[in-house]
Coordinates of C-alpha atoms and ligand atoms in Angstrom, one line a residue:
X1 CA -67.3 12.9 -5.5
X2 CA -68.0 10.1 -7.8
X3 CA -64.7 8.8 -8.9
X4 CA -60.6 9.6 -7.8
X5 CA -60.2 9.8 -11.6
X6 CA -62.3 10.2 -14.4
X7 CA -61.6 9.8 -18.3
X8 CA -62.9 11.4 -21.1
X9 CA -61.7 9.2 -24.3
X10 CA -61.2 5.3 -24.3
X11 CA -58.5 5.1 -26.4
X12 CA -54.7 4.4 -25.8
X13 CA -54.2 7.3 -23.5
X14 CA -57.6 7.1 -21.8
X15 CA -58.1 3.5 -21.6
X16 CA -54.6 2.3 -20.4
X17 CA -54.4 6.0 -18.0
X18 CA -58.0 4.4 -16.3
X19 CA -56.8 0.8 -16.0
X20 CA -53.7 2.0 -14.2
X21 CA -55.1 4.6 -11.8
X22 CA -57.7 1.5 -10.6
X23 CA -55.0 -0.5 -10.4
X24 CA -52.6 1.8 -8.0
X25 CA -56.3 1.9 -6.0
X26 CA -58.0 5.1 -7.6
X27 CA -61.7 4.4 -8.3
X28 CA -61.8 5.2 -11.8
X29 CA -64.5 5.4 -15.2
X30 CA -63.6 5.9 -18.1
X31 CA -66.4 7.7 -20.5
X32 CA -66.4 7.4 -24.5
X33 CA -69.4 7.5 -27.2
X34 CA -71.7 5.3 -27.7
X35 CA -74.1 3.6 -30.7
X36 CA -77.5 4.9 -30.8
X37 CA -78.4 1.1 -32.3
X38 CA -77.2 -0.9 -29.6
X39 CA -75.8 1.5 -26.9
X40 CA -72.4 -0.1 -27.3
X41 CA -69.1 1.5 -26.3
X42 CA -66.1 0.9 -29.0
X43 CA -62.7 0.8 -27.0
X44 CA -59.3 1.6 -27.9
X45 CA -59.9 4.9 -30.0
X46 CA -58.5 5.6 -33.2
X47 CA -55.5 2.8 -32.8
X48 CA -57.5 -0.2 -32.1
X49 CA -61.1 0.9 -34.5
X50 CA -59.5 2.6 -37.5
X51 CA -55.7 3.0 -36.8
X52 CA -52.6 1.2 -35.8
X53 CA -54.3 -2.9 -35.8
X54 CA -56.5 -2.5 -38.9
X55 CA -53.9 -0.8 -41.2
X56 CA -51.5 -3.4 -39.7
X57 CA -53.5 -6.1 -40.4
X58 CA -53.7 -5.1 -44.0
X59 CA -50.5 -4.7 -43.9
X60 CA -49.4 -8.0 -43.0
X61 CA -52.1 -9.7 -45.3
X62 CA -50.7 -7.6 -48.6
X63 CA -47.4 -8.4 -47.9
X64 CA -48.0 -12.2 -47.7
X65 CA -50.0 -11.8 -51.2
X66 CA -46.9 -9.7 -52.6
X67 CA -44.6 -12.7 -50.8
X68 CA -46.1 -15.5 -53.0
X69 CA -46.0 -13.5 -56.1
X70 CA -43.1 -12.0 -56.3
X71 CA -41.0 -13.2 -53.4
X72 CA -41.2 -16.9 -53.2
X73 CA -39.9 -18.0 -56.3
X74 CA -35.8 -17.2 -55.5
X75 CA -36.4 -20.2 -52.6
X76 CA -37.8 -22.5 -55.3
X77 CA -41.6 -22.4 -54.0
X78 CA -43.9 -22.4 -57.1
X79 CA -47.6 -22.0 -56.6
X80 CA -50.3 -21.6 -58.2
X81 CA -51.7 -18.0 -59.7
X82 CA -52.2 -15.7 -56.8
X83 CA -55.7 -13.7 -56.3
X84 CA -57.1 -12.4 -53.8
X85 CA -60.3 -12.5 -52.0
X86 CA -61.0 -8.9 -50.2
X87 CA -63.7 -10.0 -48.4
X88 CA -61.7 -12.6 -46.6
X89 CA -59.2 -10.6 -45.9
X90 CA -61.2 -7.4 -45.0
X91 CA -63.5 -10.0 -42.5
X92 CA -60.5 -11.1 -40.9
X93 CA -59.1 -7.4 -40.2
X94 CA -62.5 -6.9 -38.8
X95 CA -62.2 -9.8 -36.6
X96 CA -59.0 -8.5 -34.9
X97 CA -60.6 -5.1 -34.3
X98 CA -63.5 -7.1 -32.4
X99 CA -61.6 -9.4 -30.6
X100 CA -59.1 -6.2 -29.4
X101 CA -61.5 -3.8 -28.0
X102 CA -64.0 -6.4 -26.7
X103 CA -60.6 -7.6 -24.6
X104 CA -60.2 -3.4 -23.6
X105 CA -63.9 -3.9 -22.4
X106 CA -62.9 -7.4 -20.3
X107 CA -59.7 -5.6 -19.2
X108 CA -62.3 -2.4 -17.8
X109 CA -64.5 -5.0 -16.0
X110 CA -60.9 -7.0 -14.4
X111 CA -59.7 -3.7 -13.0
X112 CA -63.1 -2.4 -12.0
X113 CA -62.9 0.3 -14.5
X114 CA -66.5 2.2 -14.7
X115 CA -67.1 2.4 -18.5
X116 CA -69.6 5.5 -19.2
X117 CA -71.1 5.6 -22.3
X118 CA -71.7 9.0 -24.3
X119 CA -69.9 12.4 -24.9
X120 CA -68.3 14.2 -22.4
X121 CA -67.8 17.4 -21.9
X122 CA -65.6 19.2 -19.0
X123 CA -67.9 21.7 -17.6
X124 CA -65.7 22.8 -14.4
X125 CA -62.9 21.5 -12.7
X126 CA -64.2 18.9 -10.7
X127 CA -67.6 18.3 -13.4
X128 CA -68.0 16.2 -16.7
X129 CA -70.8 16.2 -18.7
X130 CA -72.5 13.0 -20.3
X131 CA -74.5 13.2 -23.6
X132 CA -75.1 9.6 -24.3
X133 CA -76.4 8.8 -28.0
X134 CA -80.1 9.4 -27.0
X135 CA -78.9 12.9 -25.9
X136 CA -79.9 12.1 -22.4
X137 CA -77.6 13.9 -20.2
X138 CA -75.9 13.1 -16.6
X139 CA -73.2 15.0 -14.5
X140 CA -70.5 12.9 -13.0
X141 CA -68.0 14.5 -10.4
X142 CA -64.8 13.3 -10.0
X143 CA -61.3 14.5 -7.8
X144 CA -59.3 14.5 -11.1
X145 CA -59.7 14.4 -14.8
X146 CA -58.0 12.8 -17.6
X147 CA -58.4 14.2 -21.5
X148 CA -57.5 11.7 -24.1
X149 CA -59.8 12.9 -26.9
X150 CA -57.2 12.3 -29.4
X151 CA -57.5 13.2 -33.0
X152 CA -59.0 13.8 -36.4
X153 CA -57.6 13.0 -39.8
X154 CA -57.2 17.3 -41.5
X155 CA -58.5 17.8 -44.9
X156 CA -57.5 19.8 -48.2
X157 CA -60.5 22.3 -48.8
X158 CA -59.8 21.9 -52.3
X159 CA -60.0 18.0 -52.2
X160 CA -63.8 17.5 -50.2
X161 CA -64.2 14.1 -49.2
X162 CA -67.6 13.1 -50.5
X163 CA -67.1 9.4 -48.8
X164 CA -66.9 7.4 -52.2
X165 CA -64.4 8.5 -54.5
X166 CA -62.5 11.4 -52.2
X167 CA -62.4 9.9 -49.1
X168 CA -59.2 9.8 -45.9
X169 CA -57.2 7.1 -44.8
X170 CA -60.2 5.2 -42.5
X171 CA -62.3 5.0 -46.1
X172 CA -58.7 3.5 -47.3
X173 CA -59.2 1.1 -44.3
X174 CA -62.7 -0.5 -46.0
X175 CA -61.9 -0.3 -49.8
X176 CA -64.5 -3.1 -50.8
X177 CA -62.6 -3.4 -54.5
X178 CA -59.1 -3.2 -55.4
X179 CA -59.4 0.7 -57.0
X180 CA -57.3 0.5 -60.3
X181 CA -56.2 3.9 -60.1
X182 CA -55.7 5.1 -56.4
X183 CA -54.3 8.8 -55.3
X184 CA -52.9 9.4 -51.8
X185 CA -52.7 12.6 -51.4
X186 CA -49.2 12.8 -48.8
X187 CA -46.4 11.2 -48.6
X188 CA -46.3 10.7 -45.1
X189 CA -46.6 7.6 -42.3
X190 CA -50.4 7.3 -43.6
X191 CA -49.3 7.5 -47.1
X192 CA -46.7 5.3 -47.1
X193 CA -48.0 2.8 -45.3
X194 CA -51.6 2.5 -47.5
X195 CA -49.9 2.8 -50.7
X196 CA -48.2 -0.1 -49.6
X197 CA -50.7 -2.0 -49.4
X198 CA -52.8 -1.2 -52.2
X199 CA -49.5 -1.5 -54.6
X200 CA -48.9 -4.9 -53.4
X201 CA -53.1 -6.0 -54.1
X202 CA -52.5 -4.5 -57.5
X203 CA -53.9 -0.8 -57.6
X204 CA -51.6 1.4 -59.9
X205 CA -51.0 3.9 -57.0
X206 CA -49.8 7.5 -56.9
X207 CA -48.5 9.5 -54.1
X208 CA -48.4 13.4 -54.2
X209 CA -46.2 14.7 -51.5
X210 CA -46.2 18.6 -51.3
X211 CA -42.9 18.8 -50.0
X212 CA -39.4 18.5 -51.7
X213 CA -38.1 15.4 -49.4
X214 CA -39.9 12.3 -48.5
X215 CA -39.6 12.2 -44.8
X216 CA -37.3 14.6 -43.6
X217 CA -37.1 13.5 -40.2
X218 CA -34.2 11.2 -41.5
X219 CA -30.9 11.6 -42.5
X220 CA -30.0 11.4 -46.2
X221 CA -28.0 8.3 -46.4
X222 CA -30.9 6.4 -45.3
X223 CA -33.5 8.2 -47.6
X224 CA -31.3 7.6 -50.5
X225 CA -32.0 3.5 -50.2
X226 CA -35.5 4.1 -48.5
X227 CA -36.7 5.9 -51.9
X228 CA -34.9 3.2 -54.1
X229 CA -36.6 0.4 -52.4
X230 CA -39.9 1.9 -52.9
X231 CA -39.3 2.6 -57.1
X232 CA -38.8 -1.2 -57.1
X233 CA -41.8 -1.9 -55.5
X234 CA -43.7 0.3 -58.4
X235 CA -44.9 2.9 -55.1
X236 CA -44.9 5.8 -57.4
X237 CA -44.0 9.1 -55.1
X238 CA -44.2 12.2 -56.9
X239 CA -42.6 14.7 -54.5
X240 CA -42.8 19.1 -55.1
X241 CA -46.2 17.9 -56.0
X242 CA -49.5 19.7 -54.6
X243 CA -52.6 19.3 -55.3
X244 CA -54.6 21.6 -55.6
X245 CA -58.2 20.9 -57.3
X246 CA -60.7 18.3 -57.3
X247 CA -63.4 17.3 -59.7
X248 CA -65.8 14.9 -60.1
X249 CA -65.2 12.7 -63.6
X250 CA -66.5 10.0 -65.4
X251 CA -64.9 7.4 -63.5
X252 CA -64.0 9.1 -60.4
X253 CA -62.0 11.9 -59.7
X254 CA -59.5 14.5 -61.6
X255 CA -56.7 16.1 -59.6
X256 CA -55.3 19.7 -60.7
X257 CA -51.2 19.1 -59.5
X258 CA -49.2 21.5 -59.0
X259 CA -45.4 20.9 -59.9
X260 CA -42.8 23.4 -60.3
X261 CA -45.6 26.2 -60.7
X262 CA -47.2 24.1 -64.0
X263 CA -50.4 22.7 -63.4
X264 CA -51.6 19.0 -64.5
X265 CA -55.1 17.0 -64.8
X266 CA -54.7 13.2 -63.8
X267 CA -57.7 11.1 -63.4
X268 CA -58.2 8.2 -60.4
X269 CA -61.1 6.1 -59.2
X270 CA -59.8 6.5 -55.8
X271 CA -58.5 9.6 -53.6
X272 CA -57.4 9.4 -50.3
X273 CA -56.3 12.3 -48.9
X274 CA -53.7 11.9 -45.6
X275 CA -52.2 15.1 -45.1
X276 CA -52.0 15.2 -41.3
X277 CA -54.0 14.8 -38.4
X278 CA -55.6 17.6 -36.0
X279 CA -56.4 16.9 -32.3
X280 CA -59.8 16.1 -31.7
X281 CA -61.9 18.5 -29.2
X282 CA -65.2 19.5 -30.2
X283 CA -67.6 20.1 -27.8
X284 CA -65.2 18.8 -25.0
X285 CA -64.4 22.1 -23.3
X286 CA -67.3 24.3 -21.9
X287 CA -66.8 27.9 -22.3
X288 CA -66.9 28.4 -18.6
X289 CA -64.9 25.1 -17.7
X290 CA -61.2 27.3 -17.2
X291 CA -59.5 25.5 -19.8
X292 CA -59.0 27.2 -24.1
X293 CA -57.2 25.0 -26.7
X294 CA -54.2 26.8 -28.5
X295 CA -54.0 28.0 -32.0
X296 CA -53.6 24.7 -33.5
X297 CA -56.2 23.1 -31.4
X298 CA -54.0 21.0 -28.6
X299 CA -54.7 21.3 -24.8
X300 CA -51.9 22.9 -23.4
X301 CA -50.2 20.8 -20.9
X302 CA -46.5 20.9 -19.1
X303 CA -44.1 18.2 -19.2
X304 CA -45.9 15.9 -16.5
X305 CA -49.3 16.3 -18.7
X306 CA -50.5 18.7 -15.8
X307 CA -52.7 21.6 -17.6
X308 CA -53.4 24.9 -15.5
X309 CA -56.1 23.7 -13.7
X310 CA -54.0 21.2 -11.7
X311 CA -56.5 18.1 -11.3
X312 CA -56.9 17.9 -14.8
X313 CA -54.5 16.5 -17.0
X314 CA -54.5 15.7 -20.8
X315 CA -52.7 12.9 -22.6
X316 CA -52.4 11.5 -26.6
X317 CA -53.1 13.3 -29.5
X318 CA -54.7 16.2 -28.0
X319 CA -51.6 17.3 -26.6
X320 CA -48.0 18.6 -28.2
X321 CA -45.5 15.7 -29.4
X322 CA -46.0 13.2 -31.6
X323 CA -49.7 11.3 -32.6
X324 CA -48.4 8.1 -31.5
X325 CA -50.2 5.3 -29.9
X326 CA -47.0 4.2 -27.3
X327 CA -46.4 7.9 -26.4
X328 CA -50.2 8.4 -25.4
X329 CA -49.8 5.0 -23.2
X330 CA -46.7 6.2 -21.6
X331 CA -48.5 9.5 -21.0
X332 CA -51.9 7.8 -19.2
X333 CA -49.5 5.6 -17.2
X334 CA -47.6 8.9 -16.2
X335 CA -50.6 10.8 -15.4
X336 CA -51.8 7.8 -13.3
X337 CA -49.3 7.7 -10.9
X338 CA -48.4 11.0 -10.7
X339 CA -52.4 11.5 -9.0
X340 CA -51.1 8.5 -6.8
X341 CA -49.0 10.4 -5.7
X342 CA -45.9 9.0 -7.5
X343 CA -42.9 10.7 -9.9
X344 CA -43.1 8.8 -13.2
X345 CA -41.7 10.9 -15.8
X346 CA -41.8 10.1 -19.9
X347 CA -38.5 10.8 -21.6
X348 CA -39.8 12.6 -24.9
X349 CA -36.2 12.5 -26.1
X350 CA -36.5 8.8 -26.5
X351 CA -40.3 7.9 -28.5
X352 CA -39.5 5.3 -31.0
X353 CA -40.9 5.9 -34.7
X354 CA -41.9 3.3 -36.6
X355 CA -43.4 3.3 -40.4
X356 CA -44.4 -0.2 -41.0
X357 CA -43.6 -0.9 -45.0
X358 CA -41.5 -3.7 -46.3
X359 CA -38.9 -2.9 -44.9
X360 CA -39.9 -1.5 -42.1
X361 CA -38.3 2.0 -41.2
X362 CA -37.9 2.9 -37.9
X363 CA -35.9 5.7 -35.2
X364 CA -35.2 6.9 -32.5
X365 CA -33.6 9.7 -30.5
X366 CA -31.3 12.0 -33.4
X367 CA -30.3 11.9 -36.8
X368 CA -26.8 13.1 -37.8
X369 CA -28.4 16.0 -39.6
X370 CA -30.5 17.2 -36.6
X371 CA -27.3 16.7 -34.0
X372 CA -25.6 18.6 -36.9
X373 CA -28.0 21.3 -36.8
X374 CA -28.0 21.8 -33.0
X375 CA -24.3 22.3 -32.9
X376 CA -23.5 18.7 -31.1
X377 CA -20.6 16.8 -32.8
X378 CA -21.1 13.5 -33.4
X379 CA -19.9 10.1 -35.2
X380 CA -21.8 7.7 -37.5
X381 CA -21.2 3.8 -38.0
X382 CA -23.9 2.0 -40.5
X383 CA -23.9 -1.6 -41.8
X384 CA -25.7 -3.0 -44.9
X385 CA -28.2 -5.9 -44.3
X386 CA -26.5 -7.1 -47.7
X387 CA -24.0 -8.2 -45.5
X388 CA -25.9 -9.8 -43.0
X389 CA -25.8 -13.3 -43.0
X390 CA -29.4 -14.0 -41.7
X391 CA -30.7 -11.0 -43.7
X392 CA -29.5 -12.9 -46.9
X393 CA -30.3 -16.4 -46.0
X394 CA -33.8 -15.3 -45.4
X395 CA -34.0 -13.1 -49.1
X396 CA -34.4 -10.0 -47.1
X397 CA -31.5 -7.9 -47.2
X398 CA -32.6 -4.8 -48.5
X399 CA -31.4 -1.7 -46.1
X400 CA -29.2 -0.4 -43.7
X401 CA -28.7 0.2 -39.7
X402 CA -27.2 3.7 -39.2
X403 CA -25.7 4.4 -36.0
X404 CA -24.7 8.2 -34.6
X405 CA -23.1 8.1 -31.7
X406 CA -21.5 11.7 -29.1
X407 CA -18.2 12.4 -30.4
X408 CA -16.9 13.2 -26.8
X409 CA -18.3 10.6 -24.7
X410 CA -19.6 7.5 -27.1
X411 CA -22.8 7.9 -25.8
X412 CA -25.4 7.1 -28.9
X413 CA -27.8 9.5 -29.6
X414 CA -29.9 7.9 -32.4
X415 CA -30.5 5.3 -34.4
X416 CA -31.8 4.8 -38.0
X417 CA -33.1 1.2 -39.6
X418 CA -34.5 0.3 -42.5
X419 CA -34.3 -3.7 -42.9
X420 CA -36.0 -6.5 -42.1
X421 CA -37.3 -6.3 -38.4
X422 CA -36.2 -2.9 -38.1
X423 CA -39.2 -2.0 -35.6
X424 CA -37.8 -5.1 -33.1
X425 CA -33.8 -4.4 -34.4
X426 CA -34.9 -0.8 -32.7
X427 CA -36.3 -1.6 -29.8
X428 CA -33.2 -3.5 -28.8
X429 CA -30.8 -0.1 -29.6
X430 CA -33.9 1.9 -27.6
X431 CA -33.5 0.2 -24.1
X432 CA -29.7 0.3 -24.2
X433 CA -29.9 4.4 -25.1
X434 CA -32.3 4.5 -22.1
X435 CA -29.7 3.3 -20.2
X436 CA -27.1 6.0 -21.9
X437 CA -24.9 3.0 -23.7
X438 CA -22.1 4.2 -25.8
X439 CA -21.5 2.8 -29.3
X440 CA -18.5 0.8 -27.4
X441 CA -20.9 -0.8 -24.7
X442 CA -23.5 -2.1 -27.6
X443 CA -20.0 -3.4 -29.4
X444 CA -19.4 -5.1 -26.5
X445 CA -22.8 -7.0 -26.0
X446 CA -22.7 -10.4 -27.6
X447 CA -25.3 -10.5 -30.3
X448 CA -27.0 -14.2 -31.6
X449 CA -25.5 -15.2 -34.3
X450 CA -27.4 -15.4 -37.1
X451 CA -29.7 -12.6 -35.8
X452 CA -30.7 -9.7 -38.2
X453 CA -29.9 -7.5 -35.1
X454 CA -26.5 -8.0 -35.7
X455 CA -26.7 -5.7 -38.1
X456 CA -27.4 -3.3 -35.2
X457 CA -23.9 -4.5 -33.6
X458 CA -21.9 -4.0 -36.8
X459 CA -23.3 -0.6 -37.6
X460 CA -22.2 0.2 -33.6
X461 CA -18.5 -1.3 -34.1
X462 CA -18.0 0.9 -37.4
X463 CA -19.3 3.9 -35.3
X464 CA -15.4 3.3 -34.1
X465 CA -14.4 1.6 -37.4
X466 CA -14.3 -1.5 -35.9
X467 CA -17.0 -3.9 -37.5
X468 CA -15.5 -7.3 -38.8
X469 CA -17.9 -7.8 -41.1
X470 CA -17.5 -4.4 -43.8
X471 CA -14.3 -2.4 -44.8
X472 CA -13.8 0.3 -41.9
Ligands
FAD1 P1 -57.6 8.2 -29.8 O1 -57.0 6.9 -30.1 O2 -58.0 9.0 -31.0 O3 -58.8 8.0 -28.9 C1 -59.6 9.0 -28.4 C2 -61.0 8.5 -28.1 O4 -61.7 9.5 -27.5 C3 -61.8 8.0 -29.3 O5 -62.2 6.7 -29.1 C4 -63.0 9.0 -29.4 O6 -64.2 8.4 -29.8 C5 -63.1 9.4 -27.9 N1 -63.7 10.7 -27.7 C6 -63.4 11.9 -28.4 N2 -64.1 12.9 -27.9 C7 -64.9 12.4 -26.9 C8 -65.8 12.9 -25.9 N3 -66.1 14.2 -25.9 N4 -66.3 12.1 -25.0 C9 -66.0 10.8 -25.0 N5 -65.2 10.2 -25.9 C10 -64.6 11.0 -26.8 N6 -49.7 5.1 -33.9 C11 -48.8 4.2 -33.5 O7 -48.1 4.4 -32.5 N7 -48.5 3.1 -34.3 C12 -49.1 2.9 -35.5 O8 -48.8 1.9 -36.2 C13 -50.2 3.8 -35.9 N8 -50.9 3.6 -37.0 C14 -51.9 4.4 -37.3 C15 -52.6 4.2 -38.5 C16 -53.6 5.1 -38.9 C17 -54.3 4.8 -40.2 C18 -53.9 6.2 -38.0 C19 -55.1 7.1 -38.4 C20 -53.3 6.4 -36.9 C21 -52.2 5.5 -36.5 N9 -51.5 5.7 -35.3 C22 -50.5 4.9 -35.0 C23 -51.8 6.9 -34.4 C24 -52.5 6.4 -33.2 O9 -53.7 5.8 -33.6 C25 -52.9 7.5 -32.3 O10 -51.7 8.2 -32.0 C26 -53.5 7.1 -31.0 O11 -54.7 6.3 -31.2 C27 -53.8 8.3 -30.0 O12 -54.4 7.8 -28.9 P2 -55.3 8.8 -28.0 O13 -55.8 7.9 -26.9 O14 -54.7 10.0 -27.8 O15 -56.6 9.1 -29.0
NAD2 P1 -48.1 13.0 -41.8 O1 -47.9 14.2 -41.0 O2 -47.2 11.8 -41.4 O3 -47.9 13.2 -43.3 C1 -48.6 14.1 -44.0 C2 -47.9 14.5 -45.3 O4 -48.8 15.2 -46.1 C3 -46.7 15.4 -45.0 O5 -45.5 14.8 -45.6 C4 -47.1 16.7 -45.7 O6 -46.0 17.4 -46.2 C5 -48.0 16.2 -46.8 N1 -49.0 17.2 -47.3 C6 -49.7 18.2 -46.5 N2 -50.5 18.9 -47.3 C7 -50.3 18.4 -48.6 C8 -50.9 18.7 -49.8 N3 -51.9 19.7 -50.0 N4 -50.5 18.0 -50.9 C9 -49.6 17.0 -50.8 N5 -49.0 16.7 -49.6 C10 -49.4 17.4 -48.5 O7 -49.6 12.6 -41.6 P2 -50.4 11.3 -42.0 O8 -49.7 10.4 -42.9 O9 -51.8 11.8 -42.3 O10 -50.5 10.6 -40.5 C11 -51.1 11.3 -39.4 C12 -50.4 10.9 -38.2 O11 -50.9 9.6 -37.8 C13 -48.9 10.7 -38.3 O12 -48.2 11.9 -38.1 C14 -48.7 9.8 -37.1 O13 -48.6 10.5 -36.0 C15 -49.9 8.9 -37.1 N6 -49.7 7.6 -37.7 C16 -48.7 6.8 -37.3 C17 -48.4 5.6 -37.9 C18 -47.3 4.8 -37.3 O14 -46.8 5.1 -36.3 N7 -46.8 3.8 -38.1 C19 -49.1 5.2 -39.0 C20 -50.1 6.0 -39.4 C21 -50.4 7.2 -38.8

C-alpha cells in the first residue's frame, strides 16, 4: 500500500481530514486538480477559492464603504465623497485567497502531507485513480479513503448561465463593474450575503425568493426585525417570486417572474442565479468501485462518515447535513481519528449557522417553532440590542438575542442572534449548550460589562423573567 489514508478533494474536509491523520502518525496524500498552465494545485476547495474568504472579504470591504457613507456621520466624522475603486478592492480579495491556500500548501509540506495533483477517481476499495491535467494517468493504493469532493452551485434550466450577464454566485465573486441593475435569483445564505454587498457598492439590487418566507429556518419574532433591517438598507427581497424565463436584451437580461400566478418582464444587466448547491461527484465513482450516490447525488454515509465499504469514508458537501465549511472540518478530523483507531464523534445537533450581513444573523441548535413542532415544550427569553449599552455606544443596535430554553429542566436548546457580533455572541451561547447549560447557569456567568454579549445574558435571564435591563 502506498499511503494509511488517502484523500480525494483538498478542501475543508479533505485538507484538514489529511493534515490530521499525518499528524496522529498515518502516512497520508491528499489528491486534488490541477492547472494544465503551470501544474499548480489550488487548496482549500470551494471555501478558501470561491467561497467563505472571498465573499467575506467583500463583505467586509463593502461594509466599510457603506460605514463612511452612511454610517459615520451620527459620531461627527465628515469625510470627503466616497467612491470606490474595484480593482483595489477585488486585488486585495485576491490576495487573501493566495496568501490562504499557499499557507494550506505550507501546512501539507509541515505535516508531511503528500499533495497529488489531478482527478481522482475511486476505482475499488483499496485503488484511486489519478488523471492529472495532461490526462496522464497513475494508480495510487492506499489502506483507507477519504471523499471530500464537495459541491457545485444548481442551476435554473430556464435561467442558462452564459458567463456574462447570467452567471452564479463565483461570477458575483469577480464583478469587474459595479452592475446598475443586478438580479439574484434566491433569497438564501448566497443571496443574502451578495446582495449585500453589491447594495452597499451602489447596484440597485433585486432578490427573487421562490418561497413565501425568507429563511424559514428561524422563528418569526426574529424574521420580523431581520426583514425590516434589510428594507432600510434598500436590499429589495421580493418573496412568492419565481422566475421563470430568461432572455437576452439590449442591455442584458429580461426575467419572466412569476408572482401570485401573474407573470412580469423586468430587465437587469446582471443575473446571478444562487438557488442551492448540489454535491459535487462526477467522474469520482467507477462503476465497478462498490459505492452509487443517492437520488440527490450525496455519498451515503452513517453517522461516523463510514460508507458501506468500511475503509472508505466521505466527509463535506458530498454527504447529508448542512454545506458548511466547520461541519466538513469537524467531519475530516472525525474520520481521522476514528482510522487511528479513536471515538471522536460530531454532535450534528449543535452546527452553528451563520449568514454574515450587517448584522450578522446567526443559530444554533432549535428554534421555538421547530421544538414547537416536535412536541418539546419550551420557554423563550430575548433582549433588544437597543438596550444594550455597548451596542448603542458603538451606533450598532439594530437586533435581538432570542433565547429558548427546556421547559422541564432549563437546559437551552437554541439560540437566535441578529446584532452586532452575533457570529462571536453565538459562539459563546454554543460552547455553554455543548456543555448542556441551562438558561439559569448562562444567568449566572458574569458577563464584561460593556460587552455586546451581554445581550446574550439578558435575553438568558428573561428566559426566567429575570433580566434587569428590560420589563419582564
Ligand atoms: P469543497 O470546499 O467544495 O472542496 C472540494 C474539493 O475537491 C475542491 O477543491 C475540488 O476541486 C476537489 N475535487 C472535486 N472532485 C475532485 C476529484 N475527482 N479529484 C480531486 N479533487 C476533486 N461555509 C461556511 O461554513 N461559511 C461561510 O461563510 C461560507 N460561505 C460560502 C460562500 C459561498 C459563495 C459559497 C459558494 C459557499 C460558502 N460556504 C460557506 C460553504 C463552504 O464553502 C462549503 O461548505 C465547504 O467548502 C465544503 O467543503 P468540502 O471540503 O466538502 O468541499
Ligand atoms: P440556499 O439553499 O441557502 O438558498 C437558495 C434559495 O433559493 C432558497 O431560499 C430557495 O427557496 C430559493 N430558490 C430555489 N429555486 C428558486 C427559483 N427558481 N426562484 C427563486 N428562488 C429559488 O442556497 P445558496 O444561497 O445558493 O447557498 C448554497 C449553500 O452554500 C448554502 O446552503 C450554504 O450551505 C452554503 N453557504 C454558506 C454560507 C455561510 O455559511 N455564510 C454562505 C454562502 C453559502
Amino acid at each position: 500500500m502506498d499511503y494509511d489514508v488517502l484523500v480525494i478533494g483538498g478542501g475543508p474536509g479533505g485538507y484538514v481530514a489529511a493534515i490530521k491523520a499525518s499528524q496522529l502518525g498515518l502516512k497520508s496524500a491528499c489528491v486534488e486538480f490541477d492547472s494544465t498552465k503551470d501544474n499548480k494545485v489550488k487548496l482549500g476547495g470551494t471555501c478558501l477559492n470561491v467561497g467563505c474568504i472571498p465573499s467575506k472579504s467583500l463583505l467586509d470591504s463593502s461594509y466599510k464603504f457603506y460605514q463612511l457613507k452612511k454610517e459615520l456621520l451620527v459620531h461627527g466624522i465628515k469625510t470627503g465623497k466616497a467612491s470606490i475603486d474595484l480593482d483595489v478592492m477585488m486585488h486585495r480579495k485576491d490576495q487573501i485567497i493566495e496568501k490562504l491556500t499557499g499557507g494550506v500548501g505550507q501546512l501539507f509540506k509541515h505535516n508531511k502531507v503528500e499533495s497529488i495533483h489531478g482527478k481522482g477517481t475511486l476505482v475499488d476499495q483499496h485503488t484511486v485513480e489519478v488523471t492529472n491535467a495532461k490526462g496522464k494517468k497513475k494508480i495510487y493504493k492506499s489502506k483507507n479513503i477519504i471523499l471530500a469532493t464537495g459541491s457545485r452551485p444548481t442551476y435554473i434550466p430556464s435561467v442558462p448561465w452564459n458567463g456574462s450577464t447570467i452567471i452564479g454566485s463565483y461570477g458575483a465573486l469577480e464583478f469587474t463593474e459595479i452592475p446598475k441593475r443586478l438580479a439574484i435569483i434566491g433569497g438564501g445564505v448566497i443571496g443574502l450575503e451578495l446582495g449585500s454587498v453589491w447594495t452597499r457598492l451602489g447596484a440597485e439590487v433585486k432578490v427573487f425568493e421562490a418561497e413565501e418566507t425568507l429563511l424559514p429556518m428561524l422563528d418569526n419574532d426574529v424574521l420580523r426585525v431581520i426583514q425590516r433591517e434589510f428594507l432600510n438598507q434598500g436590499i429589495n427581497i421580493n418573496l412568492g417570486a419565481k422566475v421563470t424565463g430568461s432572455k437576452k436584451s439590449r442591455n442584458g437580461v429580461e426575467l419572466t417572474i412569476s408572482v401570485d400566478g401573474k407573470e412580469e418582464l423586468q430587465s437587469f444587466d446582471k443575473v446571478v442565479v444562487a438557488v442551492g448547491r448540489k454535491p459535487f461527484t462526477e467522474n469520482l465513482l467507477h462503476k465497478d468501485c462498490g459505492l452509487k450516490t443517492d437520488e440527490n447525488g450525496f455519498v451515503e454515509v452513517n453517522d461516523f462518515c463510514q460508507t458501506k465499504i468500511k475503509n472508505i469514508y466521505a466527509v463535506g458537501d458530498i454527504v447529508r447535513g448542512p454545506m458548511l465549511a466547520h461541519k466538513a472540518m469537524e467531519e475530516g478530523v472525525m474520520v481521522a481519528e476514528r482510522i487511528a483507531g479513536k471515538k471522536m464523534e460530531v454532535n450534528y445537533n449543535l452546527v452553528p449557522s451563520v449568514i454574515y450581513t450587517h448584522p450578522e444573523i446567526a443559530w444554533v441548535g432549535k428554534t421555538e417553532k421547530q421544538a414547537k413542532q416536535e412536541g418539546t415544550i419550551v420557554k423563550k427569553g430575548s433582549f433588544p440590542f437597543a438596550a444594550s449599552g455597548r451596542a448603542l455606544a458603538s451606533g450598532d443596535s439594530v437586533g435581538l438575542v432570542k433565547v429558548v430554553s427546556d421547559q422541564d429542566t432549563d437546559e437551552v436548546v437554541g439560540i437566535q442572534v441578529f446584532g452586532p457580533s452575533a457570529s462571536e455572541i453565538l459562539q459563546q451561547g454554543l460552547i455553554g449548550m455543548e456543555f448542556s447549560a441551562s438558561s439559569e447557569d448562562f444567568g449566572l456567568t458574569m458577563f464584561s460589562h460593556p460587552t455586546v454579549s451581554e445581550a446574550l445574558h439578558e435575553a438568558a435571564l428573561a428566559v426566567n423573567k429575570q433580566a434587569i435591563h428590560i420589563g419582564n
